[in-house]
Every structure is written in structure tokens, then in C-alpha cells.
């Protein structure tokens, strides 16, 4: 059995806000019965103030899916739609005292249902940015889609590189064989795409402009740079694409066994500063002339 | 509070008599059976007695046909790798789509990294093997056929004797993973065409960490573990003395209870299944009703998810297991249910109840009383369930992505 927190168990055994909300004016539905989990989120929004007066859910899924749905309804009640949109899947997981890595997708489903419901209320189209891939690294919850993407974009060929770039395989190491298989498939087959596809724009407006965001990210990295220099290395911001922050590490940082941990440290700092989830991905610097 | 242990296909309780018997071999007679001194006590003799007990349970002609291993998985791996090693010119393997991962993962590895061709024989909606596909796959190229005796999730029994005879005609070796069958089905290997058979101690009230492989005399064999002289050089490594002695006694007891398993346990299983199905709509039993282990019941509850059912069952003291994705961390329901083409509406909500000779009528009645309200409670939460039953058909719930 999973090692669920007491709060997850409590929200599963005694879920709050279940059932149909008869006078709902915002409904978000995500998932499917074939995927093994599905959620219908129903909201009653005050048209004058945009405040969520009531929220209920119906969920088909495992214990943590039901608990996450219930937690979501508790988190959003009384908030305005704009306030609610700031809630991320991490907030749902945190509210529950954490979820096992394999179960984080339950909190993602909750956040998606919320975005879908708000889009429904505002008459917008909602496109999910659901990345489906088999879970490979159970220690760090990294799926095959991300490993494949990073391997392709950065021309990676060894498990060690994958671990440096994504953390996958850096824990118990039992997934190394699966990572090798992904690398073999990536390097043995399709040619690398010339232009990387841009992800679809989010339906919800970002609370800060791109320039503001990049400035904030730069500041955090500048702030952390002395630590890297102390260890004989350096770090540079390469690019920001949506919630993906690409950084280049140089010097001894690059070969350091703990670079995966360093990356997650930067990621945590950035999430704290920006107040939203970001993913930090190592990338290579554009080739320096005469290096 | 009442409780009910209904997960005996996962593992069984060590029989108290077995436990009591082996304890002195930890504390007093702890010597290595290979040593010359007497700290081993009579342990060497006890190992041979245990071998004779397993021999009797399987109906084996010679006790030297039994090799003790660490588990069913080791037995499975040893059997297949040995069969391939002795027949280098035969480059094909036949198995079924519903095997235990101990077989499937190995076959997948051999296919992808060693260049073997593996035939995966499909099953039908009741989990029955396709004999047509099997006959078509058999050829002089096949080194080994490995077919489970009985399925761990549904209890469906394969016609392994017939399949073994068919393999023999093509000169292929036949192995069966009988981990779930041993102790529940009368076996007589003397009269059998099966060349190798795997069993595991902890499925029949011995501890975890002991298994055995039967290898018919005259079958060429290559060990997987090399090192010492133990098991006549066919499985090196200091003997798991306590495990072997335990397995011997457990085998004696399994033989004594064979009739009980097939009468009393079967009746309890039938009572459990009928009791639940009579109360719960949109639920059905899986597997081949004609050929099924006496202790296993796999029930699909439509429109709800298995892990949620297990958590609520666990809260009222009921231990069962599921073929659901969410208990294993994968996104798909079990390979067995998918191979049987169980609809997705039901595969995610499939629960396996597995009984043993220790199961009581009171436990069965507790499960019959507790399960229906749990299913009802989860269905009330489900977006696929309305006041009058499922609402999937009229497209009332069609999420953004599917």
C-alpha cells in the first residue's frame, strides 16, 4: 500500500464537497475511464464578484485522486477566479501533506480540472498540456516523455548525462535499463528536429509579463552564482520557455555528481520567488568563439 | 473488529507448526550442512526429508529431480536459461501473454538483447489459452515452451499436459510456472510430459525466500548459479536450511489438505463470489469458470477504481488485491486483464480475493457484508454513476481529453 499521509487518508475516507452541484455555472471535466482517473469539478461563481461561492466534485479514481479532488474544492472555495488560478498542483499536494511521486499526477488532474472549469465559465477554450509518458524514474517522478525530449534536444547518449540533466536515475538506479532503452531508441532512430515545437499557449493569462519573469529568474541566478564560483564553476541563464528555465553549468559544476541536486535547488528557489511551478532544465551554452 | 485475509495468492501465513519446527535451526542447529562438526545437528538429514516431501507433493519419481532455489522467480529464470543454453540452434520461445513478470520480463529481455524470437500466445475473454495459436507457433525452432499452470490473478488453469505433449512432438522442452497451482491441484509428474516445474514456498504456508525447480531426470541442464557443490552442483550457494525444512513440512501439510482445498475452500470461495454478485449490480467474475483454482475469485466492479476499493476494504480489516494500475504506479490496468480484453469500465475496478485453508466462514461472511456498501459509496462519488446506474452510455460525462 502507498505511504499516504494522514491528511490524504482523511480526505479520502471523509471527502468534503462531494456530489453534484445543481446550480453550478462552471464545470471542468478531465481524465477518462480508460486512463483510470477522471474528475468533474463543479463551481458556483458569483457573476458580480467572480468569487467561488461553492465547489463540488465527482471523481473516478484511486484514493489520492479522490483526496486531491476534495482538497482542491477546499482550497478554492471563497477565492476569486483569478486567485484560484494561482493554485498549482503543488499547492494541492502540499495541502495534503505531500503525495507519493507516482501519485503527483492526481494533483495535476485537480489543477487541470480547475483551469478547465474557469475556462468553461469564461467561455474560453481550454487545451490541456498533458504530457503522457510511462513513469521511468520513480524516485524523482520523471516520465519517459521528458527523458526523451531532453535526450533529443541535448544530444545525450549516456545514463549519467540523463541523470545530470533530469535527475532521472539518480536515486535507486533501478530504472537505468529503461533509460538505456530510451537512449537507444532516441539515438538509433529519428533525426533530430531542426526546429523545436513550441508548446501551446496557456489559456489563463500569466500574472506577470515575460520580461518581469526573466528579470526575476536572472536575479535569483545572480544571487546563487557565488556558490557555484566557490566550487570552481559557473551558471548562466540560457532561455526561458513558458515554465521551463534552461540554464548552462560550466566548470566543475558540470561534472559534479550533485548537479542534479543543485538543479533542484535552483528550481525550488525559483518557485519560491515566482510563486508558480517551474522546471529547470540544463542546456548547453551557445558555442563560444575561440574556446 | 472483524478481519479477513483474502490475499493468499500474494502470500500465505507461515503455518504455526512450520514456524515451530524451524526455529531450533536458527538458534541451536545453525551449523552449515557441509561442515564436519555437529553444530549442524541432523540438518543434512532434514534437508533430504524435505526433498522427499516435495517429491511426494509433486508425484515425482526421483528425489534428485528436485532442486531447491530461493523463489519461484529464480526457478523460472533457471529453467528457461538452462533450456536455451543446451539447445543453441533453437532460437524461439513460446509463452503466454498472461504469464507472471518472472517469465515475461525475461522473455522480453531475451527477445530484445539476445535475438530470440518469442511467441506470446493470446487468451480469450475467459483467460483461456488459444490452442490454435499455440499449435501454429510450435516448430522445430522452439527451444522451450513456458506456460503457467494456473493464473495468479484469475485462477484460470491452462491445459498444460496437453500442451506439454504437443511440445514434445516438436522436440521442444516444456516448463510450467506452477507457483499458484502447487498444493491446490493434484500433480503427478511421473505420468507427465512436463520437463520442468517451478514452485514457491510462501504460497503454501512456508516462509518467503524458498522455492524449488523440478527437472525431469534425463533433461539436460545448465545451472544459473555456479559455485559450490550444493544441490549436486545444479544450484550453488549455502542451503537455506530453515527454508528447505519449512518447505518440506509445508509440502506434507499441503498434501494432507489437498481434498480440503478442493471441497471446503472451494465452497467458501463460491459462497463469497455468489454473495457479493447477488448484491452488487454491474459486477462480474473473471476467469474460466470450468477450469479455475478453488481458492481464487476475481471480481470486476464497474465504474469505480480498485485502489479506492482496497483502501476502504482495508479500513474494515479486509486484505485483498487488485489488478488496478494505481496500486502499482503504472498507468494501465494489469496485463492479464488487458490480455483478456476486460472493458476499461471494469478493468480498473477489479479485485482479487484469494482464500486458503485458514480462511473461515466468518471471514467470508464479513467480506460479503462489507463489500457492497463500499462499492456503493465509491459509485456515489463517481462521475460515471448516476441515481439510476451508469451514465456512460448517454455521453453525460465526456471530459476534455480521453
XYZ file of C-alpha atoms in Angstrom:
693
model
C 0.000 0.000 0.000
C 1.106 3.549 -0.615
C 2.553 5.586 2.166
C -0.211 8.194 2.207
C -0.193 10.990 4.755
C -2.913 11.078 7.385
C -4.422 14.052 5.605
C -4.659 12.171 2.301
C -6.351 9.308 4.119
C -8.689 11.688 5.918
C -9.724 13.411 2.677
C -10.251 10.027 1.033
C -12.194 8.392 3.834
C -14.215 11.524 4.630
C -14.171 13.561 1.432
C -15.634 17.056 1.606
C -17.802 18.645 -1.098
C -18.810 15.517 -2.978
C -21.696 15.050 -5.388
C -23.497 17.096 -7.997
C -23.752 20.875 -7.575
C -27.159 21.552 -9.057
C -26.769 25.282 -9.797
C -23.152 25.143 -10.981
C -22.220 27.754 -13.589
C -18.661 26.498 -14.197
C -17.863 22.859 -14.895
C -14.477 21.332 -15.664
C -14.115 17.727 -16.732
C -10.780 15.987 -17.229
C -9.497 12.437 -17.465
C -11.206 9.357 -18.810
C -12.324 5.977 -17.598
C -9.706 4.251 -19.720
C -6.910 6.265 -18.106
C -8.091 5.125 -14.699
C -9.000 8.513 -13.325
C -11.474 11.241 -14.198
C -12.755 14.301 -12.394
C -15.744 16.564 -12.798
C -15.368 19.824 -10.910
C -18.480 21.960 -10.458
C -18.321 25.574 -9.277
C -20.886 28.177 -8.389
C -19.335 31.528 -9.236
C -20.805 34.885 -8.205
C -21.159 36.718 -11.549
C -20.636 40.134 -9.927
C -17.567 39.456 -7.820
C -16.086 36.382 -9.535
C -15.943 34.735 -6.105
C -16.295 30.927 -5.972
C -19.276 30.504 -3.665
C -19.384 26.728 -3.737
C -17.414 23.863 -5.247
C -18.148 20.173 -5.537
C -16.602 17.221 -7.292
C -17.211 13.746 -8.618
C -14.154 11.562 -9.116
C -13.467 8.159 -10.589
C -10.025 7.154 -9.391
C -7.747 5.960 -6.671
C -7.559 7.159 -3.086
C -5.210 10.034 -3.809
C -7.300 11.155 -6.808
C -10.358 11.446 -4.598
C -8.374 13.148 -1.819
C -6.793 15.609 -4.290
C -10.192 16.493 -5.741
C -11.622 17.125 -2.323
C -8.571 19.158 -1.281
C -8.944 21.283 -4.401
C -12.541 22.185 -3.571
C -11.478 23.227 -0.070
C -8.625 25.327 -1.442
C -10.695 27.306 -3.933
C -13.903 28.000 -2.038
C -14.198 31.702 -1.223
C -11.457 32.720 -3.659
C -11.945 34.812 -6.765
C -11.304 33.121 -10.087
C -8.007 34.974 -10.518
C -6.881 33.938 -7.061
C -7.930 30.366 -7.750
C -5.940 30.279 -10.969
C -2.779 30.790 -8.954
C -3.315 27.449 -7.263
C -0.935 24.856 -8.689
C -0.830 21.112 -8.380
C 1.984 21.579 -5.858
C -0.406 23.567 -3.680
C -2.872 20.693 -3.750
C -0.139 18.187 -2.870
C 1.177 20.457 -0.125
C -2.304 20.926 1.323
C -2.441 17.148 1.686
C 0.967 16.991 3.342
C 2.534 15.586 0.184
C 1.781 12.782 -2.254
C 3.947 9.825 -3.312
C 5.844 10.735 -6.525
C 3.837 8.190 -8.528
C 0.662 9.926 -7.390
C 1.568 13.520 -8.239
C -0.491 13.158 -11.399
C -3.598 13.144 -9.191
C -2.824 16.687 -8.092
C -2.125 17.639 -11.710
C -5.578 16.359 -12.619
C -7.059 18.630 -9.958
C -5.255 21.713 -11.288
C -6.326 20.846 -14.826
C -9.970 20.465 -13.839
C -9.807 23.882 -12.175
C -8.397 25.519 -15.303
C -10.994 23.747 -17.418
C -13.835 24.903 -15.154
C -12.691 28.515 -15.193
C -12.233 28.418 -18.971
C -15.743 26.981 -19.196
C -17.119 29.835 -17.082
C -15.313 32.458 -19.150
C -16.326 30.875 -22.416
C -12.740 30.114 -23.375
C -11.268 27.026 -24.961
C -9.091 25.015 -22.671
C -6.338 22.892 -24.118
C -4.550 20.583 -21.762
C -0.793 20.417 -21.827
C -0.903 16.881 -20.561
C 2.351 15.087 -21.099
C 1.653 11.376 -21.231
C 4.554 9.071 -20.710
C 5.334 5.991 -18.694
C 6.864 6.763 -15.321
C 10.506 5.749 -15.526
C 12.322 7.213 -12.532
C 10.144 6.562 -9.508
C 12.484 8.345 -7.110
C 12.133 11.708 -8.863
C 8.897 11.108 -10.802
C 10.374 11.580 -14.256
C 8.471 10.109 -17.188
C 9.721 8.748 -20.493
C 8.419 11.764 -22.443
C 10.667 14.190 -20.569
C 13.720 11.932 -20.766
C 13.185 11.504 -24.477
C 12.722 15.249 -25.016
C 15.822 16.224 -23.051
C 17.892 13.481 -24.665
C 16.878 14.613 -28.141
C 17.345 18.314 -27.576
C 20.693 17.999 -25.851
C 22.165 15.103 -27.850
C 22.569 12.943 -24.763
C 23.834 9.402 -25.045
C 24.572 8.082 -21.553
C 22.500 7.355 -18.467
C 24.833 9.552 -16.467
C 24.049 12.526 -18.697
C 20.334 11.856 -18.344
C 20.752 11.875 -14.592
C 22.626 15.193 -14.731
C 20.004 16.747 -16.940
C 16.777 15.422 -15.469
C 17.625 13.715 -12.167
C 16.105 10.507 -13.593
C 18.138 7.527 -12.470
C 19.881 9.445 -9.719
C 18.165 7.674 -6.850
C 17.825 3.925 -6.540
C 19.169 3.445 -10.091
C 16.731 0.630 -10.809
C 15.479 2.451 -13.921
C 18.877 2.610 -15.619
C 17.999 -0.182 -18.014
C 14.815 1.641 -19.073
C 16.784 4.868 -19.594
C 19.303 2.980 -21.732
C 16.415 1.698 -23.836
C 15.042 5.210 -24.330
C 18.500 6.473 -25.291
C 18.919 3.633 -27.762
C 15.580 4.489 -29.350
C 16.367 8.216 -29.487
C 19.892 7.896 -30.833
C 19.242 4.995 -33.132
C 16.184 6.295 -34.936
C 14.544 9.591 -35.784
C 16.723 12.509 -36.894
C 16.710 15.470 -34.556
C 14.067 18.039 -35.351
C 15.523 21.246 -36.801
C 13.045 23.475 -35.032
C 11.670 22.530 -31.640
C 7.890 22.716 -31.487
C 6.619 25.472 -29.247
C 4.111 24.363 -26.647
C 0.609 25.752 -26.998
C -0.037 28.964 -25.108
C -1.861 28.628 -21.820
C -5.478 29.719 -21.741
C -5.018 31.503 -18.461
C -3.249 34.883 -18.643
C 0.086 34.875 -16.839
C 0.126 37.153 -13.819
C 3.448 38.740 -14.840
C 4.983 39.659 -18.155
C 7.729 37.621 -19.710
C 10.249 40.419 -19.165
C 9.385 40.672 -15.480
C 9.659 36.933 -15.190
C 13.066 36.742 -16.844
C 14.337 39.588 -14.692
C 13.277 37.739 -11.578
C 14.873 34.499 -12.755
C 18.095 36.336 -13.617
C 18.181 37.898 -10.180
C 17.854 34.515 -8.478
C 20.628 33.027 -10.604
C 22.893 36.019 -9.976
C 22.239 35.649 -6.312
C 23.212 31.964 -6.381
C 26.235 32.385 -8.649
C 28.816 32.928 -5.868
C 28.056 29.432 -4.568
C 28.917 27.972 -7.945
C 32.047 30.081 -8.273
C 33.176 28.930 -4.869
C 33.130 25.402 -6.220
C 35.135 26.429 -9.280
C 32.219 26.603 -11.717
C 29.588 28.936 -13.060
C 25.947 29.077 -14.139
C 24.211 31.099 -16.845
C 20.588 31.553 -17.867
C 20.174 30.345 -21.447
C 16.479 30.661 -22.179
C 13.006 30.700 -20.670
C 10.204 28.892 -22.434
C 6.898 29.045 -20.586
C 7.622 27.436 -17.251
C 10.817 25.786 -18.423
C 14.012 27.537 -17.404
C 17.143 26.481 -19.257
C 20.480 27.004 -17.569
C 24.041 26.179 -18.575
C 26.506 24.973 -15.982
C 30.199 25.161 -16.609
C 33.447 24.257 -14.929
C 33.450 21.681 -12.204
C 29.694 22.083 -11.688
C 29.066 20.301 -14.945
C 30.749 17.092 -13.891
C 29.762 17.331 -10.289
C 27.853 14.294 -9.055
C 25.434 16.530 -7.264
C 24.498 18.754 -10.194
C 21.059 17.130 -10.237
C 20.567 18.204 -6.666
C 21.929 21.668 -7.499
C 19.392 21.975 -10.291
C 16.559 21.062 -7.975
C 17.867 23.619 -5.501
C 17.666 26.351 -8.148
C 14.242 25.105 -9.115
C 12.974 25.403 -5.560
C 14.354 28.911 -5.193
C 12.737 29.977 -8.466
C 9.379 28.532 -7.492
C 9.526 30.391 -4.199
C 10.384 33.666 -5.924
C 7.942 33.339 -8.815
C 5.164 31.701 -6.826
C 4.491 29.167 -9.560
C 5.926 25.827 -10.636
C 8.886 25.925 -12.983
C 11.069 23.215 -14.346
C 14.802 23.889 -14.549
C 16.488 22.038 -17.384
C 20.235 22.043 -18.030
C 21.136 23.113 -21.541
C 24.368 23.828 -23.340
C 25.542 27.412 -23.897
C 25.650 28.639 -27.490
C 29.179 27.735 -28.674
C 31.685 30.346 -27.544
C 34.063 31.602 -30.236
C 37.696 30.597 -29.821
C 37.020 28.467 -26.761
C -13.388 -5.547 14.733
C -13.593 -8.488 12.397
C -10.951 -9.018 9.771
C -10.406 -11.204 6.744
C -7.178 -12.102 4.957
C -8.153 -12.657 1.321
C -4.767 -12.212 -0.310
C -3.315 -15.715 -0.210
C -2.239 -15.629 -3.865
C 0.108 -12.823 -2.876
C 1.459 -14.738 0.085
C 0.272 -17.010 2.868
C 0.812 -17.032 6.596
C 3.602 -19.361 7.703
C 1.835 -22.290 9.333
C 2.492 -22.200 13.107
C 3.679 -25.828 13.017
C 6.155 -24.936 10.293
C 7.449 -21.973 12.272
C 7.831 -24.010 15.444
C 9.732 -26.730 13.590
C 12.298 -24.448 12.021
C 13.094 -22.181 14.990
C 15.751 -24.524 16.508
C 17.572 -24.459 13.174
C 18.193 -20.754 13.693
C 19.203 -20.925 17.337
C 20.742 -24.351 18.041
C 21.478 -26.326 14.894
C 22.832 -23.445 12.931
C 25.838 -25.254 11.505
C 26.439 -25.448 7.783
C 25.216 -28.802 6.476
C 28.511 -29.112 4.591
C 30.618 -28.860 7.770
C 32.219 -31.837 9.513
C 31.274 -30.842 13.045
C 27.984 -31.458 14.772
C 26.606 -27.928 15.046
C 24.574 -28.750 12.008
C 22.861 -31.439 14.071
C 20.728 -33.588 11.851
C 20.247 -30.756 9.370
C 21.643 -32.678 6.390
C 19.184 -35.453 7.046
C 16.337 -32.970 7.444
C 17.124 -31.453 4.079
C 16.778 -34.835 2.416
C 13.495 -35.459 4.236
C 12.254 -32.133 2.938
C 13.255 -33.106 -0.569
C 11.250 -36.329 -0.198
C 8.223 -34.326 0.958
C 8.333 -32.049 -2.084
C 8.866 -35.136 -4.204
C 5.654 -36.620 -2.802
C 3.652 -33.424 -3.303
C 4.609 -33.260 -6.979
C 4.384 -37.005 -7.601
C 7.997 -37.068 -8.732
C 9.834 -40.349 -9.383
C 13.323 -39.498 -8.057
C 14.163 -37.088 -5.250
C 17.193 -35.891 -7.221
C 14.765 -34.276 -9.650
C 14.045 -31.555 -7.047
C 16.409 -28.545 -6.877
C 15.884 -26.070 -4.070
C 16.093 -22.415 -5.101
C 15.401 -19.061 -3.473
C 11.991 -18.401 -5.031
C 9.634 -19.005 -7.918
C 11.293 -16.302 -9.971
C 14.701 -17.945 -9.672
C 13.201 -21.290 -10.652
C 11.538 -19.720 -13.701
C 14.691 -17.938 -14.835
C 16.858 -21.011 -14.282
C 14.524 -23.247 -16.291
C 14.355 -21.009 -19.326
C 18.024 -20.051 -19.394
C 19.049 -23.687 -19.000
C 16.791 -24.798 -21.848
C 18.273 -22.147 -24.133
C 21.851 -22.943 -23.135
C 21.586 -26.623 -24.043
C 19.907 -26.037 -27.422
C 21.873 -23.232 -29.069
C 20.482 -23.970 -32.511
C 16.859 -23.452 -31.443
C 16.193 -19.722 -31.283
C 12.496 -19.480 -30.394
C 10.493 -19.427 -27.163
C 6.755 -19.851 -26.668
C 4.921 -18.401 -23.696
C 1.551 -16.783 -22.959
C 0.546 -13.140 -22.654
C -0.703 -13.659 -19.100
C 2.452 -15.085 -17.502
C 3.950 -13.746 -14.303
C 6.575 -10.997 -14.816
C 9.211 -13.573 -13.791
C 8.676 -15.099 -17.236
C 7.546 -12.094 -19.272
C 10.392 -9.765 -18.275
C 12.958 -12.462 -19.017
C 11.398 -13.258 -22.404
C 11.282 -9.579 -23.269
C 14.954 -9.277 -22.366
C 15.901 -12.342 -24.417
C 13.948 -11.027 -27.369
C 15.475 -7.577 -27.320
C 19.035 -8.294 -26.294
C 19.764 -11.918 -27.187
C 17.982 -12.117 -30.516
C 15.437 -14.791 -29.574
C 12.043 -14.888 -31.222
C 9.295 -15.095 -28.607
C 5.747 -16.214 -29.425
C 3.230 -14.751 -26.977
C 0.085 -16.886 -27.184
C -3.102 -14.867 -26.600
C -6.040 -15.718 -24.346
C -9.780 -15.199 -24.748
C -12.261 -13.232 -22.655
C -12.269 -16.030 -20.023
C -8.482 -16.182 -19.915
C -8.340 -19.469 -21.867
C -5.244 -20.018 -23.987
C -5.648 -20.143 -27.759
C -4.689 -23.716 -28.650
C -4.823 -22.833 -32.355
C -2.245 -20.082 -31.937
C -0.136 -22.404 -29.792
C -0.182 -25.198 -32.356
C 0.721 -22.720 -35.082
C 3.690 -21.347 -33.136
C 5.200 -24.752 -32.324
C 8.057 -25.812 -34.570
C 11.475 -27.443 -34.555
C 12.907 -23.984 -33.899
C 11.356 -23.768 -30.431
C 13.775 -24.432 -27.575
C 11.304 -24.086 -24.726
C 7.632 -23.567 -24.043
C 6.830 -21.910 -20.711
C 3.154 -21.851 -19.730
C 1.805 -21.112 -16.271
C -0.213 -23.893 -14.666
C -2.749 -21.509 -13.169
C -3.052 -17.746 -13.408
C -2.341 -15.738 -10.282
C -4.962 -13.058 -10.963
C -7.938 -15.059 -12.211
C -7.085 -18.624 -11.187
C -7.663 -19.871 -14.739
C -5.971 -23.254 -15.276
C -4.207 -23.957 -18.573
C -4.268 -27.451 -20.180
C -0.525 -27.810 -19.595
C -0.419 -31.612 -20.001
C -1.836 -31.426 -23.497
C 0.442 -28.527 -24.333
C 3.488 -30.376 -22.992
C 2.732 -33.400 -25.170
C 2.387 -31.134 -28.199
C 5.765 -29.557 -27.398
C 7.377 -32.974 -27.078
C 6.321 -33.857 -30.631
C 8.463 -30.983 -31.869
C 11.366 -31.811 -29.586
C 10.853 -28.629 -27.505
C 11.247 -28.601 -23.721
C 8.192 -27.705 -21.632
C 8.328 -25.680 -18.432
C 5.405 -24.657 -16.250
C 5.291 -21.935 -13.620
C 3.118 -23.797 -11.109
C 3.594 -21.342 -8.259
C -0.170 -20.856 -7.793
C -1.122 -24.452 -8.577
C 1.131 -26.470 -6.260
C -0.825 -27.512 -3.196
C -4.182 -26.796 -4.828
C -4.063 -29.199 -7.771
C -3.083 -32.875 -7.581
C 0.172 -33.298 -9.509
C 1.770 -36.491 -10.721
C 4.955 -35.656 -12.554
C 5.810 -39.330 -13.100
C 2.982 -39.574 -15.594
C 3.512 -36.109 -17.024
C 5.105 -34.802 -20.197
C 6.240 -31.654 -18.374
C 10.045 -31.338 -18.214
C 10.427 -28.577 -15.638
C 8.155 -27.043 -12.998
C 8.597 -24.056 -10.667
C 7.111 -23.690 -7.217
C 7.371 -21.180 -4.386
C 7.226 -21.907 -0.666
C 5.454 -18.812 0.568
C 2.337 -19.568 -1.477
C 1.780 -22.719 0.607
C 2.407 -21.599 4.180
C 6.225 -21.829 4.143
C 8.292 -18.651 4.561
C 9.392 -16.318 1.780
C 12.792 -16.970 0.252
C 12.458 -20.644 -0.619
C 11.421 -22.196 -3.905
C 12.091 -25.291 -5.926
C 12.578 -26.346 -9.505
C 11.630 -29.796 -10.704
C 13.836 -31.016 -13.549
C 12.883 -34.355 -15.088
C 15.693 -36.896 -14.990
C 17.364 -37.070 -18.378
C 16.642 -33.409 -19.152
C 19.921 -31.701 -19.949
C 20.510 -28.823 -17.576
C 22.821 -25.868 -17.055
C 22.934 -24.132 -13.650
C 22.334 -20.414 -13.350
C 24.368 -20.060 -10.143
C 27.785 -21.664 -10.143
C 29.996 -22.000 -7.102
C 29.642 -24.803 -4.619
C 28.610 -28.409 -4.824
C 25.194 -27.807 -3.251
C 22.134 -29.344 -4.924
C 24.530 -31.654 -6.802
C 26.199 -28.649 -8.357
C 22.959 -27.538 -10.010
C 22.321 -24.605 -7.693
C 25.396 -23.384 -5.852
C 25.123 -21.434 -2.618
C 24.796 -22.477 1.004
C 21.444 -24.133 1.505
C 18.617 -22.106 3.004
C 18.286 -24.819 5.628
C 15.396 -23.325 7.554
C 13.564 -22.512 4.346
C 14.052 -26.006 2.948
C 12.953 -27.731 6.155
C 9.924 -25.407 6.244
C 9.050 -26.154 2.630
C 9.252 -29.882 3.320
C 6.792 -29.692 6.189
C 4.574 -27.268 4.252
C 4.523 -29.756 1.376
C 3.412 -32.558 3.720
C 0.624 -30.351 5.027
C -0.422 -29.232 1.543
C -0.777 -32.868 0.507
C -2.875 -33.586 3.601
C -5.151 -30.637 2.814
C -5.480 -31.217 -0.937
C -9.021 -32.531 -0.623
C -9.950 -29.798 1.838
C -8.739 -27.140 -0.611
C -10.884 -28.610 -3.353
C -14.042 -29.040 -1.285
C -14.261 -26.718 1.711
C -12.115 -23.868 0.374
C -13.828 -24.101 -2.997
C -17.248 -23.892 -1.325
C -16.160 -20.857 0.680
C -14.863 -19.180 -2.481
C -18.122 -19.901 -4.292
C -20.113 -18.557 -1.359
C -18.033 -15.376 -1.315
C -18.391 -14.794 -5.037
C -22.126 -15.529 -5.169
C -22.741 -13.466 -2.032
C -21.125 -10.380 -3.496
C -22.515 -10.716 -7.021
C -26.047 -11.181 -5.682
C -25.885 -7.779 -4.000
C -23.828 -5.669 -6.404
C -25.122 -4.739 -9.848
C -22.672 -4.124 -12.690
C -20.158 -6.600 -11.302
C -18.909 -9.901 -12.714
C -16.406 -12.673 -12.003
C -13.376 -13.154 -14.255
C -11.650 -16.304 -15.450
C -12.668 -19.691 -16.758
C -15.492 -20.985 -14.542
C -14.863 -24.552 -15.729
C -11.136 -24.596 -15.005
C -10.244 -22.412 -12.098
C -8.211 -22.697 -8.902
C -10.505 -23.497 -5.971
C -9.332 -20.526 -3.899
C -9.368 -17.588 -6.307
C -12.103 -15.114 -7.173
C -11.503 -12.111 -9.394
C -14.443 -9.706 -9.429
C -14.756 -6.590 -11.560
C -16.792 -3.710 -10.161
C -17.665 -1.354 -12.962
C -17.259 2.445 -12.854
C -15.015 2.577 -9.784
C -11.293 2.199 -9.227
C -9.562 -0.680 -7.475
C -7.159 1.101 -5.165
C -10.012 3.104 -3.655
C -11.911 -0.154 -3.061
C -8.839 -1.741 -1.426
C -8.318 1.224 0.893
C -11.902 1.094 2.085
C -11.759 -2.704 2.442
C -8.535 -2.379 4.395
C -10.209 0.028 6.785
C -12.668 -2.710 7.746
C -9.883 -5.259 8.122
C -10.191 -6.929 4.729
C -6.992 -7.667 2.801
C -7.379 -8.243 -0.931
C -5.535 -7.106 -4.025
C -6.357 -5.515 -7.331
C -5.366 -5.663 -10.945
C -5.614 -1.940 -10.982
C -2.921 0.361 -12.240
C -2.960 2.640 -9.259
C -1.625 0.121 -6.778
C 1.471 -0.496 -8.871
C 2.220 3.031 -10.011
C 1.719 2.268 -13.685
C -0.999 3.937 -15.729
C -2.535 0.798 -17.157
C -4.573 -1.989 -15.582
C -2.840 -5.358 -15.221
C -1.529 -7.101 -18.323
C -3.714 -10.098 -17.519
C -6.977 -8.136 -17.557
C -5.921 -6.262 -20.686
C -4.993 -9.523 -22.433
C -8.464 -10.841 -21.588
C -9.955 -7.708 -23.095
C -11.884 -6.826 -19.944
C -13.555 -3.472 -20.722
C -11.826 -0.429 -19.261
C -15.005 0.399 -17.347
C -14.332 -2.746 -15.326
C -10.597 -3.475 -15.519
C -9.669 -0.575 -13.243
C -12.139 -1.800 -10.633
C -11.088 -5.442 -10.442
C -10.453 -7.015 -7.055
C -8.881 -10.397 -6.398
C -9.994 -12.332 -3.340
C -7.780 -15.363 -2.693
C -8.550 -17.808 0.106
C -6.546 -20.529 1.843
C -7.175 -23.471 4.140
C -7.035 -20.983 7.017
C -9.974 -18.933 5.689
C -13.062 -19.172 7.868
C -16.755 -18.880 7.122
C -16.901 -15.850 9.416
C -14.246 -14.112 7.297
C -16.172 -14.853 4.109
C -19.378 -13.501 5.610
C -17.575 -10.362 6.769
C -16.409 -9.706 3.216
C -19.887 -10.361 1.825
C -21.338 -7.875 4.304
C -18.704 -5.154 3.862
C -18.060 -5.098 0.137
C -21.419 -3.988 -1.310
C -21.709 -0.757 0.711
C -18.110 0.137 -0.179
C -18.854 -0.263 -3.891
C -21.988 1.824 -3.460
C -20.099 4.550 -1.600
C -17.485 4.879 -4.361
C -20.096 4.813 -7.092
C -21.840 7.736 -5.425
C -18.561 9.636 -5.855
C -18.065 8.557 -9.454
C -18.948 10.884 -12.335
C -19.843 7.780 -14.347
C -22.586 6.756 -11.950
C -25.980 8.448 -11.626
C -29.034 7.870 -9.464
C -30.167 5.037 -11.713
C -26.872 3.358 -12.523
C -24.141 4.035 -15.066
C -24.388 7.187 -17.138
C -21.566 6.425 -19.521
C -23.804 5.445 -22.411
C -25.640 8.731 -22.938
C -22.461 10.823 -23.085
C -23.458 12.707 -19.977
C -19.817 12.761 -18.931
C -17.344 13.378 -21.721
C -14.198 15.044 -20.441
C -11.912 17.320 -22.416
C -9.359 14.687 -23.215
C -9.860 10.973 -23.456
